[in-house]
PDB file of C-alpha atoms in Angstrom:
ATOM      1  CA  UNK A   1      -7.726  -5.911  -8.206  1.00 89.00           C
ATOM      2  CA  UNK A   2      -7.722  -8.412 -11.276  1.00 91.00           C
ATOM      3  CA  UNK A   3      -5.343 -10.762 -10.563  1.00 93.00           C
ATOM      4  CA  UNK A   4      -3.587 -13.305 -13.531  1.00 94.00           C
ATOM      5  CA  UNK A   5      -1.565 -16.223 -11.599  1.00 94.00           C
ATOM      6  CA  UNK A   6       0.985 -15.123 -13.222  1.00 93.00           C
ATOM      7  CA  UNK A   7       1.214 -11.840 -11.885  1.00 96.00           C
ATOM      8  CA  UNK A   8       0.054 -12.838  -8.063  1.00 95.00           C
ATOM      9  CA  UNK A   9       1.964 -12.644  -5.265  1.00 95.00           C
ATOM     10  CA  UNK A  10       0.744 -14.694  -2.502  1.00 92.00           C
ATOM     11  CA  UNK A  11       4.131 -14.530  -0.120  1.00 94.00           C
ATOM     12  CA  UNK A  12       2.649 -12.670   3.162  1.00 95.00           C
ATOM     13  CA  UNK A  13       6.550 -11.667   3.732  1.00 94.00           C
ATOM     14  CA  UNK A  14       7.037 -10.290   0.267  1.00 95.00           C
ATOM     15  CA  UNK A  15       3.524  -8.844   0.504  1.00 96.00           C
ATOM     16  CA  UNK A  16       4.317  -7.390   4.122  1.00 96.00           C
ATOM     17  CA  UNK A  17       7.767  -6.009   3.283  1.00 96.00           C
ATOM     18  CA  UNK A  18       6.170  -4.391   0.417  1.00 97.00           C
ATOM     19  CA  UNK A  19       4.235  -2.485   2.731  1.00 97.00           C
ATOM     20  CA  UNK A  20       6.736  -1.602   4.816  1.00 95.00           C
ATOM     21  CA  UNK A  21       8.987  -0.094   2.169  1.00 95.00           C
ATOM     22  CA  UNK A  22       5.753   1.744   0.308  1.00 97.00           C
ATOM     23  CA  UNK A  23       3.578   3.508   3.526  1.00 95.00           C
ATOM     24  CA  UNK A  24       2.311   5.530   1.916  1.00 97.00           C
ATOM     25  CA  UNK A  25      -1.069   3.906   2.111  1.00 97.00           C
ATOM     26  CA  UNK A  26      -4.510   4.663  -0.026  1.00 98.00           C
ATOM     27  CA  UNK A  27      -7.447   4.406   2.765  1.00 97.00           C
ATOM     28  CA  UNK A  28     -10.838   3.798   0.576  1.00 97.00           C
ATOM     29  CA  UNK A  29     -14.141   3.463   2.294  1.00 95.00           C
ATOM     30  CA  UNK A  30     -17.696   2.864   1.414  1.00 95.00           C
ATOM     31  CA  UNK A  31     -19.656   4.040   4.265  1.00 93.00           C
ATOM     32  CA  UNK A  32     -23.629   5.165   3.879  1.00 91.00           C
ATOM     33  CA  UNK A  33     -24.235   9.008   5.153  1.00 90.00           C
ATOM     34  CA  UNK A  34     -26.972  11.097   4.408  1.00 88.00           C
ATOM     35  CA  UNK A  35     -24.080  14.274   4.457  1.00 90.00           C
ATOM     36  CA  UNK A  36     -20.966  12.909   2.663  1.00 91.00           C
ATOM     37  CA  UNK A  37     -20.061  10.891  -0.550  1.00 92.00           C
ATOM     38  CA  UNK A  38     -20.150   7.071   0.087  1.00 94.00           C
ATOM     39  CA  UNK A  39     -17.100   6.348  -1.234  1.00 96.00           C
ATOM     40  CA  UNK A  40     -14.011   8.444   0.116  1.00 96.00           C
ATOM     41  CA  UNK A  41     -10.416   8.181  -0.642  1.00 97.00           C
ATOM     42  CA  UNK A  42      -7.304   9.809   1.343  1.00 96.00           C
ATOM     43  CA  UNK A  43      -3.513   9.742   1.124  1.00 97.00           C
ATOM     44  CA  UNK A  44      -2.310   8.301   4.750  1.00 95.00           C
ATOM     45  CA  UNK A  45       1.026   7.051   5.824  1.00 94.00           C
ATOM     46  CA  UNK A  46       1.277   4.018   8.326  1.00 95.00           C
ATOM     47  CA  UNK A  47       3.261   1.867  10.149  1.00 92.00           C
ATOM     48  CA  UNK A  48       3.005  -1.560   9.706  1.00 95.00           C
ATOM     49  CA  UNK A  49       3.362  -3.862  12.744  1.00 92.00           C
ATOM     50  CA  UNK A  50       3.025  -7.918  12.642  1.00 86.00           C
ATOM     51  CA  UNK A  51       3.224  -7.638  16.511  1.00 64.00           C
ATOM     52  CA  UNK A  52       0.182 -10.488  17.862  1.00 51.00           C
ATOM     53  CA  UNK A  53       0.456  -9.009  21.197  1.00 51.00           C
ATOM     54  CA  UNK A  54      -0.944  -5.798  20.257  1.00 46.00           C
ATOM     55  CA  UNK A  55      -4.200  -7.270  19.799  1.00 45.00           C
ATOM     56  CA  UNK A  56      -5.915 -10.656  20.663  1.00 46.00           C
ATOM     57  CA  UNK A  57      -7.641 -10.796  17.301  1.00 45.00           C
ATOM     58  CA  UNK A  58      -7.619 -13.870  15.457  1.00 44.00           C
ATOM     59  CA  UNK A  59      -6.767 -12.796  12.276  1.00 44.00           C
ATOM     60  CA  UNK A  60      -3.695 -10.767  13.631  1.00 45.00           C
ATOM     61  CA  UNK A  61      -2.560 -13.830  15.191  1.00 43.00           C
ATOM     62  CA  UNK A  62      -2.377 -15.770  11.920  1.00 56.00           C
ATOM     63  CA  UNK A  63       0.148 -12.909  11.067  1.00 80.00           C
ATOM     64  CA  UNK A  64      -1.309 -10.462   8.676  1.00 92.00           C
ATOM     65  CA  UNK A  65      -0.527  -7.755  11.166  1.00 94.00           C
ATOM     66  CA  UNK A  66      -2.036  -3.898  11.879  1.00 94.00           C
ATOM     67  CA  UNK A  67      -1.627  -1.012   9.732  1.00 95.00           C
ATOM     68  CA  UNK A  68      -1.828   2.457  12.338  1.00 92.00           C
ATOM     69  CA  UNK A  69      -1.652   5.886  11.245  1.00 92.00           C
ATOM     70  CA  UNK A  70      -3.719   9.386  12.042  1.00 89.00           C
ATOM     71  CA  UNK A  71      -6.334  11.454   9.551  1.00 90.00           C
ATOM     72  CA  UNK A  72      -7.249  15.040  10.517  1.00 89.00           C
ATOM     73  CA  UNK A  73     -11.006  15.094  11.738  1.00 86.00           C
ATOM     74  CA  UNK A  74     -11.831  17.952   9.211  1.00 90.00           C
ATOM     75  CA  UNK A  75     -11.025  15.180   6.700  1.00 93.00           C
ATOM     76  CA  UNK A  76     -14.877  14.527   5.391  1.00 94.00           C
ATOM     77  CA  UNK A  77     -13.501  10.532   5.036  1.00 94.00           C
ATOM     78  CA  UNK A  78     -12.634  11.182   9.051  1.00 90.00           C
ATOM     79  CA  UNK A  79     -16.196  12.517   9.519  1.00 90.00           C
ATOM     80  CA  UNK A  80     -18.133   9.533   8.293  1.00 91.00           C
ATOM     81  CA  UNK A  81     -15.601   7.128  10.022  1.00 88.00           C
ATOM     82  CA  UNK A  82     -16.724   9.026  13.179  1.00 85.00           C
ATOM     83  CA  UNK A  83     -20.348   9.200  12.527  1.00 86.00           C
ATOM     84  CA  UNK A  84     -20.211   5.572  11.000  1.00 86.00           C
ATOM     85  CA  UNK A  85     -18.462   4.402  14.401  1.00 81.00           C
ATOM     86  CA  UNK A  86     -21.327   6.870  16.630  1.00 79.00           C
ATOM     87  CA  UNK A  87     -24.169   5.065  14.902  1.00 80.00           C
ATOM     88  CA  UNK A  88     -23.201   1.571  15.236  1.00 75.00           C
ATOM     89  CA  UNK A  89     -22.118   2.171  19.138  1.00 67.00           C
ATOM     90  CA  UNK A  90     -26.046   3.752  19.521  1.00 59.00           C
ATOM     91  CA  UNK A  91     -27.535   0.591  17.699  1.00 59.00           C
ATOM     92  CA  UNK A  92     -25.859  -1.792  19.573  1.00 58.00           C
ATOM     93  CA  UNK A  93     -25.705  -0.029  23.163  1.00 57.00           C
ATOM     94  CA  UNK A  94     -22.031  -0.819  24.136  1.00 57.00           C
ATOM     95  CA  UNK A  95     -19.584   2.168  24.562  1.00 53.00           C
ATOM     96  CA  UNK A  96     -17.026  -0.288  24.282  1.00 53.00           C
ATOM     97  CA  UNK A  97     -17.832  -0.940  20.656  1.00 52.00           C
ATOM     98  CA  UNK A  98     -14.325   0.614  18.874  1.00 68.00           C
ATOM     99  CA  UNK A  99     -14.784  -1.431  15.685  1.00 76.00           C
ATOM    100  CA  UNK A 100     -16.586  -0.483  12.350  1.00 81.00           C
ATOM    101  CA  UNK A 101     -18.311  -3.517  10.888  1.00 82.00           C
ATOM    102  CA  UNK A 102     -17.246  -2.560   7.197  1.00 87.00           C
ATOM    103  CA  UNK A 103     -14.036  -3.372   5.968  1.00 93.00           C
ATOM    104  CA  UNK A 104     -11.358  -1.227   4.435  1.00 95.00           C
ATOM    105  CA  UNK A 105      -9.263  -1.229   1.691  1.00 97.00           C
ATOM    106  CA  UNK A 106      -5.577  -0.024   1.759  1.00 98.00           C
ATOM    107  CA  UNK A 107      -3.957   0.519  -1.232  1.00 98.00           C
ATOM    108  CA  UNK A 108       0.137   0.326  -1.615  1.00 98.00           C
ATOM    109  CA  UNK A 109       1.770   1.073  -5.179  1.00 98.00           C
ATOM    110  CA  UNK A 110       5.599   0.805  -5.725  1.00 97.00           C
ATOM    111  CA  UNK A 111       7.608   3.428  -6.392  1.00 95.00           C
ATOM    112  CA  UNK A 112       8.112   3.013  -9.630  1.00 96.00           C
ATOM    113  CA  UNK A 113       6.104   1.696 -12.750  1.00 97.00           C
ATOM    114  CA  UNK A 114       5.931   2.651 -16.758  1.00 98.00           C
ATOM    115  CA  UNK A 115       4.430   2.253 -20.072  1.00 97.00           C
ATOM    116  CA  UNK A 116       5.297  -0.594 -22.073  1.00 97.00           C
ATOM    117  CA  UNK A 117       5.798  -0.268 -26.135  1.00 97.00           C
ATOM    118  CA  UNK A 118       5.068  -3.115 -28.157  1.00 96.00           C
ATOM    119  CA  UNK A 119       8.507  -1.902 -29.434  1.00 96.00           C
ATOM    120  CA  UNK A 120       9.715  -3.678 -26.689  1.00 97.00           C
ATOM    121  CA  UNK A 121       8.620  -6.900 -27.445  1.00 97.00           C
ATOM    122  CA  UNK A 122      11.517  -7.983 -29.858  1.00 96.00           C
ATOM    123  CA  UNK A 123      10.250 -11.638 -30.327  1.00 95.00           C
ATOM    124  CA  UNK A 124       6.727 -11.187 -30.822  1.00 95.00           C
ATOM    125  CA  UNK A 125       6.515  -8.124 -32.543  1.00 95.00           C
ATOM    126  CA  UNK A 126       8.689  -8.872 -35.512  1.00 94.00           C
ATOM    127  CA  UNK A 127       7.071 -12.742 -36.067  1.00 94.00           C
ATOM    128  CA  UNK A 128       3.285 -12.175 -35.329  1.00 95.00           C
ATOM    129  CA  UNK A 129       2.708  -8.058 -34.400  1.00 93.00           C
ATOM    130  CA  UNK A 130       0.209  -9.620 -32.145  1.00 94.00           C
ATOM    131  CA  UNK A 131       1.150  -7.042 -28.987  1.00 93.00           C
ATOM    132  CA  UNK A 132       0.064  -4.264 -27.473  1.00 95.00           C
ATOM    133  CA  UNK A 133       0.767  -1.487 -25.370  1.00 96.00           C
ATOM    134  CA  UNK A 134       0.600  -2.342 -21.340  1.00 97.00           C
ATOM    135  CA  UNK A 135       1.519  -1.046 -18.495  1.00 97.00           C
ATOM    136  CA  UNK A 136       3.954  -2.295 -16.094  1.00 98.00           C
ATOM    137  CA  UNK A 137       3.727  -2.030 -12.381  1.00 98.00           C
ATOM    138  CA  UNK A 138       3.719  -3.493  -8.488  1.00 98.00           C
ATOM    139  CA  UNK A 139       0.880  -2.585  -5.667  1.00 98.00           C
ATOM    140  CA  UNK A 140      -0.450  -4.671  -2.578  1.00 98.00           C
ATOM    141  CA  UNK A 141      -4.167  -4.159  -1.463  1.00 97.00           C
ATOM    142  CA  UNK A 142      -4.976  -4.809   2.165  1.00 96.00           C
ATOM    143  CA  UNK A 143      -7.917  -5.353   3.793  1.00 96.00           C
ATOM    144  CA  UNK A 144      -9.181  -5.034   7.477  1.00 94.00           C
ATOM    145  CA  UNK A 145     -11.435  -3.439  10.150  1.00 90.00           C
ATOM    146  CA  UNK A 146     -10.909   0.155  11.100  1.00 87.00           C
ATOM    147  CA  UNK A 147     -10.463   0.361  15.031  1.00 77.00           C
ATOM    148  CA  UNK A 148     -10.809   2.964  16.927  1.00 58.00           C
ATOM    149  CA  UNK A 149       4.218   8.003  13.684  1.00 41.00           C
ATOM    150  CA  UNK A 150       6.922   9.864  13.027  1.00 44.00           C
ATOM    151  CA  UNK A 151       9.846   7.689  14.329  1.00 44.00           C
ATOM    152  CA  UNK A 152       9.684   4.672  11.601  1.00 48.00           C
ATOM    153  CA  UNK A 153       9.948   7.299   8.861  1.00 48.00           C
ATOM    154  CA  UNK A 154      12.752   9.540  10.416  1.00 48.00           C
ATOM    155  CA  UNK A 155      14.954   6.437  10.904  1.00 57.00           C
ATOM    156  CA  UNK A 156      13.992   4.250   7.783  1.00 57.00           C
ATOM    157  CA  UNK A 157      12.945   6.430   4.846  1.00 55.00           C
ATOM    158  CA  UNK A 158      15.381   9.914   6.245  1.00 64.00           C
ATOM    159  CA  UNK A 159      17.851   7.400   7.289  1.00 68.00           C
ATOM    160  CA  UNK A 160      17.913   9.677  10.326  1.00 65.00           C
ATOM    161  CA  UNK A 161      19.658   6.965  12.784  1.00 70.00           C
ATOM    162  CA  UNK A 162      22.153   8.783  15.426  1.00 71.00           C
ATOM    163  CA  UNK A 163      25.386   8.413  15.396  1.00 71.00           C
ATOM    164  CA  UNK A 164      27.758   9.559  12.411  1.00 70.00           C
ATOM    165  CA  UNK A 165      24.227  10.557  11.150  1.00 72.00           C
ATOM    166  CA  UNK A 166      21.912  13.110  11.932  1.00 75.00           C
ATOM    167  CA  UNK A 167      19.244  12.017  14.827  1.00 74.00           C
ATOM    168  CA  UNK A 168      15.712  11.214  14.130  1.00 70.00           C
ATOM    169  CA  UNK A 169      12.935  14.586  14.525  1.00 61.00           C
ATOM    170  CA  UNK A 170      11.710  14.025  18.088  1.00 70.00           C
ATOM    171  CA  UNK A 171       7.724  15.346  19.067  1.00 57.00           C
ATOM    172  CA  UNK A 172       9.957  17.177  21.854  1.00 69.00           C
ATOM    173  CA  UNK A 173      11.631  18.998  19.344  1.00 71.00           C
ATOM    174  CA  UNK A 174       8.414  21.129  18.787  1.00 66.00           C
ATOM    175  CA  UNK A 175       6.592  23.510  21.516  1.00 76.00           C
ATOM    176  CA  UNK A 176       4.569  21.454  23.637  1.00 68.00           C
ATOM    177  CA  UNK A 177       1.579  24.254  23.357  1.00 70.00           C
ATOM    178  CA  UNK A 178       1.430  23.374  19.315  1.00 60.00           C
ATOM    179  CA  UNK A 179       1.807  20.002  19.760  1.00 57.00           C
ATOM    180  CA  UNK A 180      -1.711  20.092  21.774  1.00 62.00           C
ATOM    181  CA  UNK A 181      -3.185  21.921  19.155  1.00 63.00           C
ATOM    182  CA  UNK A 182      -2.559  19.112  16.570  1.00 57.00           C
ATOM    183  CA  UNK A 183      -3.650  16.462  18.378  1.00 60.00           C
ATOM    184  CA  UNK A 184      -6.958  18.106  19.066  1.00 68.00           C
ATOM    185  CA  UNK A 185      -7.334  17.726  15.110  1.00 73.00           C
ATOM    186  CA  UNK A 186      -6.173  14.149  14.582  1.00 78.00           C
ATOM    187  CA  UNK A 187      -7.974  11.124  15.108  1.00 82.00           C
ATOM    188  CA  UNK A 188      -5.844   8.122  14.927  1.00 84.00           C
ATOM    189  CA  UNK A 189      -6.509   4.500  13.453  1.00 87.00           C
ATOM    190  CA  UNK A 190      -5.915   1.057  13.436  1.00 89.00           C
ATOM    191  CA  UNK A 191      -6.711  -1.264  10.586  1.00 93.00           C
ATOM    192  CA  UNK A 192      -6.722  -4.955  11.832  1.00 92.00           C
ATOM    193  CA  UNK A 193      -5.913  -7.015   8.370  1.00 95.00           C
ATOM    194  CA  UNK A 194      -7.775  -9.941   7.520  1.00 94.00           C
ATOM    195  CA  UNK A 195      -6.684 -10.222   3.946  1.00 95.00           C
ATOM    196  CA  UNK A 196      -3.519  -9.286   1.873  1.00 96.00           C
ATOM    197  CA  UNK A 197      -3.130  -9.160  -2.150  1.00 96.00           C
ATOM    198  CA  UNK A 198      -0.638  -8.151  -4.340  1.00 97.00           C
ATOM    199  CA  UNK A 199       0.043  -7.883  -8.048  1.00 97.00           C
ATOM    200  CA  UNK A 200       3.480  -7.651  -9.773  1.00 97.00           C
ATOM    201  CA  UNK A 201       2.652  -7.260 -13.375  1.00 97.00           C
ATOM    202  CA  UNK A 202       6.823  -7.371 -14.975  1.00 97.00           C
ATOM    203  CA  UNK A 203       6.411  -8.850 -18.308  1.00 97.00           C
ATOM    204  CA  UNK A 204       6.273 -11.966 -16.558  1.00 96.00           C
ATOM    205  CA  UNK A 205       3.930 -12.979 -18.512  1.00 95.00           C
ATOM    206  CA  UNK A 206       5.515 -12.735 -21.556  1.00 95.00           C
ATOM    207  CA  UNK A 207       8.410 -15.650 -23.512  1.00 94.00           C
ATOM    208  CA  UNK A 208      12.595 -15.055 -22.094  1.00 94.00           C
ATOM    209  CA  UNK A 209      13.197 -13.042 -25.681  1.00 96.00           C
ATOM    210  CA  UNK A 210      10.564 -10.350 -24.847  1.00 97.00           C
ATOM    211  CA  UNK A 211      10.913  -9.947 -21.467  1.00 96.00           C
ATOM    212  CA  UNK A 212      14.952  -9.293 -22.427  1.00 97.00           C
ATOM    213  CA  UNK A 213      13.560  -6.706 -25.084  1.00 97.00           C
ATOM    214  CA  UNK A 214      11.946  -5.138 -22.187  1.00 98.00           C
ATOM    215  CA  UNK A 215      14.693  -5.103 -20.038  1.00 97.00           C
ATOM    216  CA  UNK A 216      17.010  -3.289 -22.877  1.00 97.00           C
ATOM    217  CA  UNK A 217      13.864  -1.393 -23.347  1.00 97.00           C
ATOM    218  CA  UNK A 218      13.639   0.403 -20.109  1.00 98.00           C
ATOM    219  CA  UNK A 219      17.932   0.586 -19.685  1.00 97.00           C
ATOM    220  CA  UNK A 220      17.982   2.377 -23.018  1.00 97.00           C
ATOM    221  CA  UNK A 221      15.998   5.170 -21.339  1.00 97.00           C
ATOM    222  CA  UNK A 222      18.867   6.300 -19.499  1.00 97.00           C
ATOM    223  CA  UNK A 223      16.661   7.345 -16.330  1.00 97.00           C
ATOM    224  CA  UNK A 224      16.610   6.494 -12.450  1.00 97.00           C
ATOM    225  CA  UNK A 225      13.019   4.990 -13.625  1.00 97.00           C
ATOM    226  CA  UNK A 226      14.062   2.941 -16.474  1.00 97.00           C
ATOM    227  CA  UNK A 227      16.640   1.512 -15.363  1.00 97.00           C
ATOM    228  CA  UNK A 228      15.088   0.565 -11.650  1.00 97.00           C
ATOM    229  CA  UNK A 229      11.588  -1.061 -14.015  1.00 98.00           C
ATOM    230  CA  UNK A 230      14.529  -2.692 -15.812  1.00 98.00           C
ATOM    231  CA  UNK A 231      15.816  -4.452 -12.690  1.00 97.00           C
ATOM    232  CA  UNK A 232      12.134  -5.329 -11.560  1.00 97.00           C
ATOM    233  CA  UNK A 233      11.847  -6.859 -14.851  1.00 97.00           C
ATOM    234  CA  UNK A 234      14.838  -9.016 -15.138  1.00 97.00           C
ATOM    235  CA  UNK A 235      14.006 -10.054 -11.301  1.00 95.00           C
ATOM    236  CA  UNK A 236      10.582 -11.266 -11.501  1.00 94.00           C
ATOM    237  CA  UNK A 237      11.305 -13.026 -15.026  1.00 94.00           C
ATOM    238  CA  UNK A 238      13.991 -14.947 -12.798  1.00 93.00           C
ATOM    239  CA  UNK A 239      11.238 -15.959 -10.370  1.00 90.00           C
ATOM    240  CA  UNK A 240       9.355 -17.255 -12.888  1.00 88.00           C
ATOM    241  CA  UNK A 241      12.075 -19.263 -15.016  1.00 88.00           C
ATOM    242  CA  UNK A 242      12.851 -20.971 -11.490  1.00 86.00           C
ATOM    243  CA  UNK A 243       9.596 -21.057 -10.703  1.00 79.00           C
ATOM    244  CA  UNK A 244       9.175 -19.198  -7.609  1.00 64.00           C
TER     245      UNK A 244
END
């Protein structure tokens, strides 16, 4: 990920809560195989934990915490994890070995991100024309060691809490017989995170009368998307006028 200074984000909580409010995470590996493609991309939601108890790992103790989630083993990026994970274990004779020795990377986008007209730009464009088009959006990039979840997204994202509200899915809920059936074709996995980026590119970059022509930009729109990049906008052009 290119990252300007002025579009870095280098606050772990920001960085951390990000994740937590965008799972859905982009699992890329580049692992050698003489039967499937070296690099291998899949779709996988996690849950994000800070908790240092969970493992005695350094780098989890200086707080960047674990991403866990599950693949299905018919997955071909599942395959090579397995066979990457076999070979290593046979080279190094210890069954005990649950670690690949190749890093991950994670991938997090926000929700929501658009194109940017240099129509928008209603200091610039009129005085020098020297704009262009852009794109504006948010993502974090994490990474960390593979090692060899319902509830958080019932209760946070469904809003699925008890009480005056509907209660969360439970496993119970299905028949224990397909249940077993499932997790016969799951593997599950734990990323320990040594190293967390993230990249807020808002127009922050640009001078106060822009970034407001970008801000009416998006609200003139009329749409959920507009008018939530519009409020993404005005917030990180705050930041940076305080200098945060």
């Amino acid at each position: 990920m290119y990252l300007r200074t002025v579009h870095a984000e280098g606050n772990l909580a920001i960085l951390q809560e990000f994740v937590k409010q965008n799972p859905l995470g982009i699992l890329n590996t580049a692992l050698k195989s003489t039967v499937y493609p070296f690099i291998q991309s899949s779709h996988i939601p996690f849950v994000f934990n800070v908790d240092t108890s969970a493992t005695g790992h350094e780098d989890n103790q200086q707080g960047y915490g674990v991403l866990r989630g599950h693949i299905a083993k018919q997955n071909p990026q599942a395959k090579v994890l397995i066979e990457t994970l076999a070979a290593t274990q046979t080279e190094l004779g210890d069954e005990t070995i649950r670690e690949l020795p190749e890093d991950v990377l994670v991938l997090f986008n926000g929700p929501h991100h658009h194109y940017v007209t240099p129509k928008f730009y209603v200091e610039t464009k009129p005085t020098t024309g020297k704009v262009v088009p852009t794109w504006n959006y948010s993502a974090v990039q994490v990474y960390g060691k593979v090692e060899d979840l319902s509830r958080q997204a019932e209760t946070s994202i469904m809003g699925y809490t008890g009480g005056g509200n509907l209660s969360p899915w439970e496993v119970s809920d299905a028949p224990v017989s397909y249940i077993d059936i499932l997790k016969k074709n799951i593997i599950g996995i734990e990323i320990r995170i040594h190293r967390m980026e993230g990249k807020f590119k808002l127009s922050q970059e640009m001078g106060k009368g822009d970034r407001e022509g970008v801000i009416q930009g998006f609200d003139n729109l009329n749409s959920d998307v507009g008018r939530n990049m519009a409020e993404m906008v005005k917030d990180r052009g705050n930041k940076k006028d305080e200098g945060a």
